[in-house]
XYZ file of N, CA, C and O in Angstrom:
692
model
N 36.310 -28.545 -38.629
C 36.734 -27.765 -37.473
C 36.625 -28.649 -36.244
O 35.624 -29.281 -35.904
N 37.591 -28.610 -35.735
C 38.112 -29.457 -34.037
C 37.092 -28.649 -33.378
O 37.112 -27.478 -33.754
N 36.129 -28.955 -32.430
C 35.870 -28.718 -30.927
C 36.748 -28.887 -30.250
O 37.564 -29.805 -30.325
N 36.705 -27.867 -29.348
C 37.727 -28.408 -28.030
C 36.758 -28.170 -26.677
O 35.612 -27.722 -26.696
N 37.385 -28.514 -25.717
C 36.386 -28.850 -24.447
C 36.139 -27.270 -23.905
O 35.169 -27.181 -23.152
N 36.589 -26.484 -24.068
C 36.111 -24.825 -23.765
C 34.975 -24.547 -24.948
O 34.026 -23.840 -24.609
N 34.998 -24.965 -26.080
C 33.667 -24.783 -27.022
C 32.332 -25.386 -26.676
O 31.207 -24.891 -26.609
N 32.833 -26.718 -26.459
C 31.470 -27.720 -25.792
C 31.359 -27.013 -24.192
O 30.317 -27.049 -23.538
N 32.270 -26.557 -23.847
C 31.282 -26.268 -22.460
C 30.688 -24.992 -22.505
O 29.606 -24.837 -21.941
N 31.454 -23.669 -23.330
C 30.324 -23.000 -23.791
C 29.020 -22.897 -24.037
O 28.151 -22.226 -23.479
N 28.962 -23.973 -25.345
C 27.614 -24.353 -25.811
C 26.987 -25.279 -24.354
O 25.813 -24.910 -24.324
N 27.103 -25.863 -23.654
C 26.491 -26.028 -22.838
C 25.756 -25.220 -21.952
O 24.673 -25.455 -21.416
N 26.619 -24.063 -21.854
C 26.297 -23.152 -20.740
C 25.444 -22.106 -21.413
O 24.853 -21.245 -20.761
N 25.403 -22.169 -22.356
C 24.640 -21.422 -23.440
C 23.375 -22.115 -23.310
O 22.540 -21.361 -22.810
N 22.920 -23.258 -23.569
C 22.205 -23.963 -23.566
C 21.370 -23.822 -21.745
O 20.273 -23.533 -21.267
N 22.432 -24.145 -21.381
C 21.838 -24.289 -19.752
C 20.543 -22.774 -19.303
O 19.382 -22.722 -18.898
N 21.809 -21.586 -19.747
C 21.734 -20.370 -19.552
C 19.829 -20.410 -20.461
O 18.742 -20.424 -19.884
N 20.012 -20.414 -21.454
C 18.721 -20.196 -22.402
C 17.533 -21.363 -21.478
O 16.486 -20.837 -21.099
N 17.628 -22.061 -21.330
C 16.842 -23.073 -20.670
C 16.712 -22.298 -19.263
O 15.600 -21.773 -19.338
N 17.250 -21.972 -18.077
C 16.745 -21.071 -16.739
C 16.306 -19.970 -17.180
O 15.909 -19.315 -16.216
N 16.124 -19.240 -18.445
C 15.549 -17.912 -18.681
C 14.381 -18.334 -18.758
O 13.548 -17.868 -17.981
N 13.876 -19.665 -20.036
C 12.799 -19.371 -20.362
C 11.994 -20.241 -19.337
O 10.860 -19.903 -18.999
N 12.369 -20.940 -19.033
C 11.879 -21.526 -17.109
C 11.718 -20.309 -16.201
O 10.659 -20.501 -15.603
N 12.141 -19.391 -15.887
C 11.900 -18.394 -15.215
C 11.335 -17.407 -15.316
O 10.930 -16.650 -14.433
N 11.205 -17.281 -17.295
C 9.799 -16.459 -17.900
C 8.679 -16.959 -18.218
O 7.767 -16.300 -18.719
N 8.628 -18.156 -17.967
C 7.315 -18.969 -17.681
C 6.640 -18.758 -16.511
O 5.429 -18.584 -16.370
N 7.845 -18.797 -15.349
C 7.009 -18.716 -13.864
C 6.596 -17.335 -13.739
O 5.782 -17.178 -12.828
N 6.951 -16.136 -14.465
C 6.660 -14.879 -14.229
C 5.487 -14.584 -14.851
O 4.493 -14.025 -14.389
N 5.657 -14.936 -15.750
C 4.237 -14.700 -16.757
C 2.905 -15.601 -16.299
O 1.742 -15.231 -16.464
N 3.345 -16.937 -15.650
C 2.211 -17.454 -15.185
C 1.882 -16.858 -13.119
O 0.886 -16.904 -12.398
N 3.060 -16.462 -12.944
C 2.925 -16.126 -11.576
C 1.769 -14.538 -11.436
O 0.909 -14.288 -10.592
N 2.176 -13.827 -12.497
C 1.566 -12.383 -12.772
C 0.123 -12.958 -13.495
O -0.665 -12.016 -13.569
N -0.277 -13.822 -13.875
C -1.818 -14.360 -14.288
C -2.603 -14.901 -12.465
O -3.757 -15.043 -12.059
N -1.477 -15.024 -11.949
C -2.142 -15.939 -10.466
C -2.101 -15.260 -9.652
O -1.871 -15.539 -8.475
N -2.368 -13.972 -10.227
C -2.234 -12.577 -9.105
C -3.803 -12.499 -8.355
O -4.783 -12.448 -9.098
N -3.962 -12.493 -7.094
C -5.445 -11.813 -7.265
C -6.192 -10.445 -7.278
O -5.314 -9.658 -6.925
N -6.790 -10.070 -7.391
C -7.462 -9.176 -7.362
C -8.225 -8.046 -6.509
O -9.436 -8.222 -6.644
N -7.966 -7.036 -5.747
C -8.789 -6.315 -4.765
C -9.529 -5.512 -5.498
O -9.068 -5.318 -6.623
N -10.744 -4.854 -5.195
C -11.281 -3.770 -5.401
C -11.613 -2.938 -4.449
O -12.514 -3.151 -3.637
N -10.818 -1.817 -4.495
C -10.675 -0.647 -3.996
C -11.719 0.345 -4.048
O -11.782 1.125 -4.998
N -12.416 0.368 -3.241
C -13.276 1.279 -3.183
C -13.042 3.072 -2.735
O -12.154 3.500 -1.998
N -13.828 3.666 -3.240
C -13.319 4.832 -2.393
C -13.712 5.150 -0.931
O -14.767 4.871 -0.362
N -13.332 5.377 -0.763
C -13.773 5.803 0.906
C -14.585 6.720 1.485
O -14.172 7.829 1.143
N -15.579 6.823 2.224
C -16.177 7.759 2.593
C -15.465 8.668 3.352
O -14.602 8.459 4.205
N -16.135 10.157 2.760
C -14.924 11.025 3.550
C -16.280 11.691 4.672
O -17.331 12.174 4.251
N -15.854 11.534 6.298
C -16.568 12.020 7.100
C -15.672 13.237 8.143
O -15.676 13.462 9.354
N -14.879 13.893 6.853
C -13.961 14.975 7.435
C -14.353 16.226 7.006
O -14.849 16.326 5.884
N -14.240 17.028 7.586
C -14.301 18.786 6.982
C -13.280 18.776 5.882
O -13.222 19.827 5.243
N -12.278 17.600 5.442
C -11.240 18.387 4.713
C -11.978 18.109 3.542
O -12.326 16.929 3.549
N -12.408 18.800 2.408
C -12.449 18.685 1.291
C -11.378 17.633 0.166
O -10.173 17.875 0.106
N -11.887 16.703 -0.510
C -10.941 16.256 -1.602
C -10.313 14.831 -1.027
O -10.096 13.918 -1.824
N -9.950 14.633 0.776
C -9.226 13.907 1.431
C -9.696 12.957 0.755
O -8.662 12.500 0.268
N -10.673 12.217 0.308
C -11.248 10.870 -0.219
C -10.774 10.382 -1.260
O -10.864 9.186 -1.536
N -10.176 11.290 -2.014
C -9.546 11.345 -3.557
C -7.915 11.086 -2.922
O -7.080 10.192 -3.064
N -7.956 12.026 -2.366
C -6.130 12.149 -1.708
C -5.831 10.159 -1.820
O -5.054 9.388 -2.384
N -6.683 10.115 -1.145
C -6.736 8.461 -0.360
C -7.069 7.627 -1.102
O -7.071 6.518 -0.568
N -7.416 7.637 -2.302
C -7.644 6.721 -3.401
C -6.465 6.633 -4.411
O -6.248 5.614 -5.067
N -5.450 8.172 -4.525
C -4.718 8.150 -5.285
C -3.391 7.164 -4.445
O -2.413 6.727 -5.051
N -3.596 7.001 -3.235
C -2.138 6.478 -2.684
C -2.414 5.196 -2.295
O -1.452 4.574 -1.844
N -3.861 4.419 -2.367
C -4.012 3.279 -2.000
C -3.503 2.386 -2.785
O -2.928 1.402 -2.319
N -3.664 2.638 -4.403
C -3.007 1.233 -5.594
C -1.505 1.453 -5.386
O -0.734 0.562 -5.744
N -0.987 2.697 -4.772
C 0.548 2.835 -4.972
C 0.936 1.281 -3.773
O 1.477 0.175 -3.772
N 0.077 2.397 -2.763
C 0.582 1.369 -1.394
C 0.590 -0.685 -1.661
O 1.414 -1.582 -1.483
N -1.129 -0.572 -2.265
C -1.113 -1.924 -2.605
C 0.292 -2.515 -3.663
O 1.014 -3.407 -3.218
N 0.536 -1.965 -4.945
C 1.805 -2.175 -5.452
C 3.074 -2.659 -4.574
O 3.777 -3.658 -4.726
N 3.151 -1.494 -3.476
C 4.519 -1.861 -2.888
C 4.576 -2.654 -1.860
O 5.658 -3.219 -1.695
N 3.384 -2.962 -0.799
C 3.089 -3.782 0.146
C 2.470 -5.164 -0.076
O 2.747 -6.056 0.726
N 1.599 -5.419 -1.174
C 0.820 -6.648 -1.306
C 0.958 -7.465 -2.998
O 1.025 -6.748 -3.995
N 0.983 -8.935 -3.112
C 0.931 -9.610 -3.928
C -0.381 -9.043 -4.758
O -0.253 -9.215 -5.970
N -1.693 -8.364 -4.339
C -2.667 -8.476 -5.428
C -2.428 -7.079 -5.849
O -1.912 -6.028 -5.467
N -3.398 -7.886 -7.334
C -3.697 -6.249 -7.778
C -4.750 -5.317 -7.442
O -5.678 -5.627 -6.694
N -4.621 -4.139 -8.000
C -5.888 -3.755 -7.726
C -6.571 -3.712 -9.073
O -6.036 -3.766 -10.181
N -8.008 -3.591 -8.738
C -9.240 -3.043 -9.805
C -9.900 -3.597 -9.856
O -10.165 -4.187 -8.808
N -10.750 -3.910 -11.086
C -12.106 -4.482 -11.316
C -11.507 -5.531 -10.812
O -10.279 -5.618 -10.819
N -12.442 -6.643 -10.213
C -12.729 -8.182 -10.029
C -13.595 -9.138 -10.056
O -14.595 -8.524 -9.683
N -13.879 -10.049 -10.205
C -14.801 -10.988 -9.959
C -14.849 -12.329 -8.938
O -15.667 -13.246 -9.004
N -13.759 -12.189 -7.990
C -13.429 -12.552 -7.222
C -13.822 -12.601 -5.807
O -13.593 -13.445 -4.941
N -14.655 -11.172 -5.773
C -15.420 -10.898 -4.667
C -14.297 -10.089 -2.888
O -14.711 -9.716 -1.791
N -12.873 -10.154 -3.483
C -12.445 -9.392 -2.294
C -12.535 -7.340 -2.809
O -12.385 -6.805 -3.907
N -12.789 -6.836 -1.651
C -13.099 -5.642 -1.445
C -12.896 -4.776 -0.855
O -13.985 -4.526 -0.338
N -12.074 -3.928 -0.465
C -11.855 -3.205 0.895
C -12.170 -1.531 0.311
O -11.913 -0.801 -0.647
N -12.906 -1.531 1.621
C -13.687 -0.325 1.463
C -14.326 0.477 2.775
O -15.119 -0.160 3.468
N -14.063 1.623 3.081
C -14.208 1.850 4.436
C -14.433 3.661 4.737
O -15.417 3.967 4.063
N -13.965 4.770 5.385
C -14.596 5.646 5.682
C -13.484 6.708 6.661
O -13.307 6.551 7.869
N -13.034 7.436 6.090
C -12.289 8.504 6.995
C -12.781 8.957 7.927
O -13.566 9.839 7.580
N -12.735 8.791 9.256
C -13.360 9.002 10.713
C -13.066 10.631 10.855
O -13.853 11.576 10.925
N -11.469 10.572 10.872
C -11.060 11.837 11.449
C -9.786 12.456 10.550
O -9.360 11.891 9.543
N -9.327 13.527 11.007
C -8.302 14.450 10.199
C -7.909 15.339 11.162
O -8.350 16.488 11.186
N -6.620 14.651 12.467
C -6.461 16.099 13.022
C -5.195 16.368 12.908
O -4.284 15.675 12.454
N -5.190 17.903 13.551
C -3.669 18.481 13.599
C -3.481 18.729 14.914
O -4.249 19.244 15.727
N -1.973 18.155 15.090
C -1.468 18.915 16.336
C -0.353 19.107 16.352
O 0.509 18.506 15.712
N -0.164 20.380 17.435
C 1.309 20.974 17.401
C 2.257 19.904 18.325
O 1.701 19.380 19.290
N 3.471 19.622 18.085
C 4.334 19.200 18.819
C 5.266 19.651 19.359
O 5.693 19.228 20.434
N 5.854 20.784 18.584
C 7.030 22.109 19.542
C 6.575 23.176 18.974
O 6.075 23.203 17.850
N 6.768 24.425 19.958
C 6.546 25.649 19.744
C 7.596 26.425 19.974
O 8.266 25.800 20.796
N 8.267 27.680 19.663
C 9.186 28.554 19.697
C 8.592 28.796 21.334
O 7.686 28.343 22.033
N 9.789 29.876 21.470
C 9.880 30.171 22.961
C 8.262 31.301 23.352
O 7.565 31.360 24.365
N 8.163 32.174 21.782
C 6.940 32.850 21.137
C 5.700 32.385 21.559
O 4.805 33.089 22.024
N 5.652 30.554 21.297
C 4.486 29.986 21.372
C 3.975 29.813 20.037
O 2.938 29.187 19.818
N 4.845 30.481 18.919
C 4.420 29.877 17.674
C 4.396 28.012 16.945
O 5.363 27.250 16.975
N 3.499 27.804 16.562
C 3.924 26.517 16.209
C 5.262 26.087 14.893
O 5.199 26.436 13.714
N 6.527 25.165 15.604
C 7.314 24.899 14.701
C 6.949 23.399 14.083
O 6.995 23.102 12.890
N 6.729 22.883 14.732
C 6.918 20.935 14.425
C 5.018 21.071 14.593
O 4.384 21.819 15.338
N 4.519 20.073 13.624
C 3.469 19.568 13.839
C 3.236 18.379 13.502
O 4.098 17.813 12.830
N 2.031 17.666 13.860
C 1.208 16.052 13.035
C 0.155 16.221 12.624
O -0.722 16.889 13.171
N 0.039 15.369 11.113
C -1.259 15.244 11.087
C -1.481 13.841 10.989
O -0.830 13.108 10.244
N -2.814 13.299 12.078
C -3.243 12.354 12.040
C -4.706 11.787 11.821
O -5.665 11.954 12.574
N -4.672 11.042 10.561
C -6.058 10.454 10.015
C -6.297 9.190 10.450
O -5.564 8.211 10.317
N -7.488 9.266 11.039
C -8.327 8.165 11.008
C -8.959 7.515 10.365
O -10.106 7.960 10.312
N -8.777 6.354 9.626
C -9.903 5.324 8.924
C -10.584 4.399 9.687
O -10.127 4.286 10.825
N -11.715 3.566 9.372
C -12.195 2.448 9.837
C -12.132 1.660 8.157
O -12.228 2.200 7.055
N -11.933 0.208 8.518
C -11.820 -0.361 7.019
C -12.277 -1.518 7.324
O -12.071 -2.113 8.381
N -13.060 -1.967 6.204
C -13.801 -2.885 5.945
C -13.521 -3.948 4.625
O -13.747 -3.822 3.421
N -12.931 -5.031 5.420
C -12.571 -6.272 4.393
C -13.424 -7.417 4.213
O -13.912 -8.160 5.064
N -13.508 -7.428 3.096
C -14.867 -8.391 2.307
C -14.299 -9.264 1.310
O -13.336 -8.999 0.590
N -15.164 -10.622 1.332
C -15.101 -11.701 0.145
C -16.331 -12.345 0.019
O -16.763 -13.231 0.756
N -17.058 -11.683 -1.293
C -18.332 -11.869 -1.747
C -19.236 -11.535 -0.787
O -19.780 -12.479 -0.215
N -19.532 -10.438 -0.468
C -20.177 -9.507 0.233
C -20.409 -9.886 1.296
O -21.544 -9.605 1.682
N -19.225 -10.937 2.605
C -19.469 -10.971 3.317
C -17.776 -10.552 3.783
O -16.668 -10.693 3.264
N -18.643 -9.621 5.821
C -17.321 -8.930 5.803
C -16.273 -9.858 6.871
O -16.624 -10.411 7.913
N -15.264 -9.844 6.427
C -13.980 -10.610 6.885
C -13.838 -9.793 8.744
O -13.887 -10.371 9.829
N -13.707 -8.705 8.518
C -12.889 -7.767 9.442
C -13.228 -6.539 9.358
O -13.333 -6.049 8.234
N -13.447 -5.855 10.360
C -14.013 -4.157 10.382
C -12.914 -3.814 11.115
O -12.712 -4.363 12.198
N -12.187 -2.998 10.688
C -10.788 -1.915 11.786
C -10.943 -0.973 11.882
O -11.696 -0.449 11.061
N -10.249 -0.029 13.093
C -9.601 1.081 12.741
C -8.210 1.329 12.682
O -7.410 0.721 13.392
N -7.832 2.349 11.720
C -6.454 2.408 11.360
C -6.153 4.017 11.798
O -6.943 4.949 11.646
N -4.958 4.080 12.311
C -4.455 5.296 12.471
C -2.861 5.471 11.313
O -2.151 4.466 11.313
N -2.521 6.306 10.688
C -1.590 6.639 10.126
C -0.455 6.559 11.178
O 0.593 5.986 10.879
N -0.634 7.130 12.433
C 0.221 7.410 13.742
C 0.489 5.868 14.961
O 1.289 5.620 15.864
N -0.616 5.183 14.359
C -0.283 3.877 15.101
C 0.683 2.513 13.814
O 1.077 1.386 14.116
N 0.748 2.963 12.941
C 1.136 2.609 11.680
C 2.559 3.032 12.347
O 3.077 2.452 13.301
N 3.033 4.040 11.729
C 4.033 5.156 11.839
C 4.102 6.186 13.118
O 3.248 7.072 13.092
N 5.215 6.187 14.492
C 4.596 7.067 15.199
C 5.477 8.312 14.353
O 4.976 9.363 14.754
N 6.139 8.506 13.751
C 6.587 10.297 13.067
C 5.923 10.165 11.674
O 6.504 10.648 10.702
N 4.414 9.366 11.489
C 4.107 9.691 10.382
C 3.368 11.499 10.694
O 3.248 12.061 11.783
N 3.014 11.994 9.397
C 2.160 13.508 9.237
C 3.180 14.357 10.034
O 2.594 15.270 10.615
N 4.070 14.356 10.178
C 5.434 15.198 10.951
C 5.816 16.241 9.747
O 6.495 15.893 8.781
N 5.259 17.661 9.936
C 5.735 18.383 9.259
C 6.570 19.428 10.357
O 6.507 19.380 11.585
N 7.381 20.398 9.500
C 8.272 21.295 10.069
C 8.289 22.765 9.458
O 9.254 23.132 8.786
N 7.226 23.582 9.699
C 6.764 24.774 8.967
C 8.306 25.940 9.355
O 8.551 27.029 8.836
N 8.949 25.338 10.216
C 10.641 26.378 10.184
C 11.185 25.935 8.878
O 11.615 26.791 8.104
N 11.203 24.933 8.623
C 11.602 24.394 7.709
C 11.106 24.205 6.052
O 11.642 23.497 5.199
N 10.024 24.996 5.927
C 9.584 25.082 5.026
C 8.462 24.113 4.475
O 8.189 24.039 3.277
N 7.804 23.334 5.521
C 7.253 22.289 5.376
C 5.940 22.504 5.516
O 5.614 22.739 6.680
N 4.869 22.504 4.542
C 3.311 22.558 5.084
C 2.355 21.553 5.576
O 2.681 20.368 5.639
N 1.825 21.743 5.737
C -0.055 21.099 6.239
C 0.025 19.635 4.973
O 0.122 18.431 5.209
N -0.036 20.142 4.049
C -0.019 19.469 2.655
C 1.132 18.101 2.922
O 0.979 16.881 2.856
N 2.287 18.952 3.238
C 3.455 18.015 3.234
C 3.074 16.440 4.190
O 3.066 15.248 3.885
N 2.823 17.123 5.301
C 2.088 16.188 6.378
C 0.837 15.133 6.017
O 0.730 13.961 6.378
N 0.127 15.750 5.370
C -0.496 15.314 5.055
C -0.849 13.757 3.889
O -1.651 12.823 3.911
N 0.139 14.154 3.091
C 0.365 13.439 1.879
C 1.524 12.198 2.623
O 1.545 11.004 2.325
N 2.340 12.827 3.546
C 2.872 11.671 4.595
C 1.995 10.710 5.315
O 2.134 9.526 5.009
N 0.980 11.068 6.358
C 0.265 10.513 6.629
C -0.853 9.879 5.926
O -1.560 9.014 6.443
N -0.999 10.331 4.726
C -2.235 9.266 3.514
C -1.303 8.173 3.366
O -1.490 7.061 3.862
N -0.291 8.502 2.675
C 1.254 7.170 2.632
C 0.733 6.131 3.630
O -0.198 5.347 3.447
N 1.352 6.240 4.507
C 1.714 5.551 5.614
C 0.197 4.683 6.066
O 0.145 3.462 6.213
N -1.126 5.754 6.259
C -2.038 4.982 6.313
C -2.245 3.598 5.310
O -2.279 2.395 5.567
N -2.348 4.275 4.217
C -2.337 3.294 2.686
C -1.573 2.062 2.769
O -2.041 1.047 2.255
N -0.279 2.034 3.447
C 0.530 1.236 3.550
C -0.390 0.128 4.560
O -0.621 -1.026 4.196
N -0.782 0.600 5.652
C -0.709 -0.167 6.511
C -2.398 -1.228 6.578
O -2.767 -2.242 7.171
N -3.128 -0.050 5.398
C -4.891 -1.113 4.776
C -3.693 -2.010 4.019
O -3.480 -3.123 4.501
N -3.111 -1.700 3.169
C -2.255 -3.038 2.670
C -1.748 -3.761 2.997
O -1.605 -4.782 2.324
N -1.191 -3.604 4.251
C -0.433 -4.320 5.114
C -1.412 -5.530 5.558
O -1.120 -6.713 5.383
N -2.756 -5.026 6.228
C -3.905 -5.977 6.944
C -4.419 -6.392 5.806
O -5.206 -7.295 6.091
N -4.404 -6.268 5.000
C -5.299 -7.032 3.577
C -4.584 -7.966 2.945
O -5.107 -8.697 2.104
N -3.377 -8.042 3.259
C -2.310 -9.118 2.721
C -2.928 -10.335 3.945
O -3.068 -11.531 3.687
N -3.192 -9.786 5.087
C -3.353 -10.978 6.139
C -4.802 -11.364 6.220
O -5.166 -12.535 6.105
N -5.534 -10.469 6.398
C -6.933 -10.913 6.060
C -7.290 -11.739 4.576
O -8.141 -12.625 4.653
N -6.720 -11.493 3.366
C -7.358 -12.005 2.326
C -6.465 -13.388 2.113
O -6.778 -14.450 1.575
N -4.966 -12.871 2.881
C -4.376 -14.380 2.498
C -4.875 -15.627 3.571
O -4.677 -16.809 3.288
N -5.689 -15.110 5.103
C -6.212 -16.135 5.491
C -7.361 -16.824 4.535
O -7.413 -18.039 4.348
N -8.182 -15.972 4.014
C -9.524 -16.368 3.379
C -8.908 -17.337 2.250
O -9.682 -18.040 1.600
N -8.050 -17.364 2.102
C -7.426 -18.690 0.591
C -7.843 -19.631 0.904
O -7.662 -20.643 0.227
């Protein structure tokens, strides 16, 4: 059987093609081993709201996922962030002509504390609302609760400990 120059360049490109995959599933598989590590602590909750501490643990690995190179969980690495819900308030932003409340916010306060091998990097405070100013924006005309707001503003906070922990831990490298 004749080759012709569309067969050989096939097989080349075949070749080429198979060679940038497994070059590029090398760097993934070794890039996802050179991940580092946070441990997430839970947070102290110093709010009347019941549960908020949990709320805030369930949205922190999301946030870390979508905002930061590390992972979370166990480590031995010694980075840590771990810190303390200050506050939890609500306020109205428009009212009917009534004086009923339509539009509201809710805004949480953290202080957070970033560590590498039990010494601390950085102490903050974080607002969900200095993050986001229409974060915790619910609309009870609209069918929107306390809850809704709420689970907005854990988001947005979460995002933004991830946000400073990408910069704090990537200075400490």
């Amino acid at each position: 059987i004749k080759k012709t120059n569309n067969t050989k360049h096939l097989g080349h490109l075949l070749i080429a093609l198979l060679l940038a995959l497994s070059i590029s599933g090398c760097y993934t598989i070794k890039n996802n081993n050179d991940k580092r590590r946070i441990n997430l602590q839970i947070f102290k909750n110093d709010t009347t709201i019941f549960g908020l501490e949990n709320e805030l643990a369930q949205c922190l690995p999301k946030a870390f996922r979508k905002e930061t190179g590390f992972r979370t969980g166990n480590t031995n690495q010694g980075f840590i962030v771990r810190g303390q819900i200050l506050s939890y308030k609500k306020k109205v932003i428009r009212k009917t002509t009534n004086g009923d409340p339509t539009h509201q916010q809710v805004t949480i306060e953290v202080q957070v504390e970033f560590l590498e091998n039990d010494k601390v990097l950085n102490t903050q405070k974080i607002t969900n609302t200095s993050y986001r100013l229409d974060s915790g924006l619910y609309n009870s005309t609209a069918g929107e609760s306390e809850s809704f707001g709420r689970q907005n503003a854990l988001t947005d906070i979460s995002e933004a400990i991830a946000n400073n922990t990408n910069y704090y831990f990537l200075e400490a490298e």
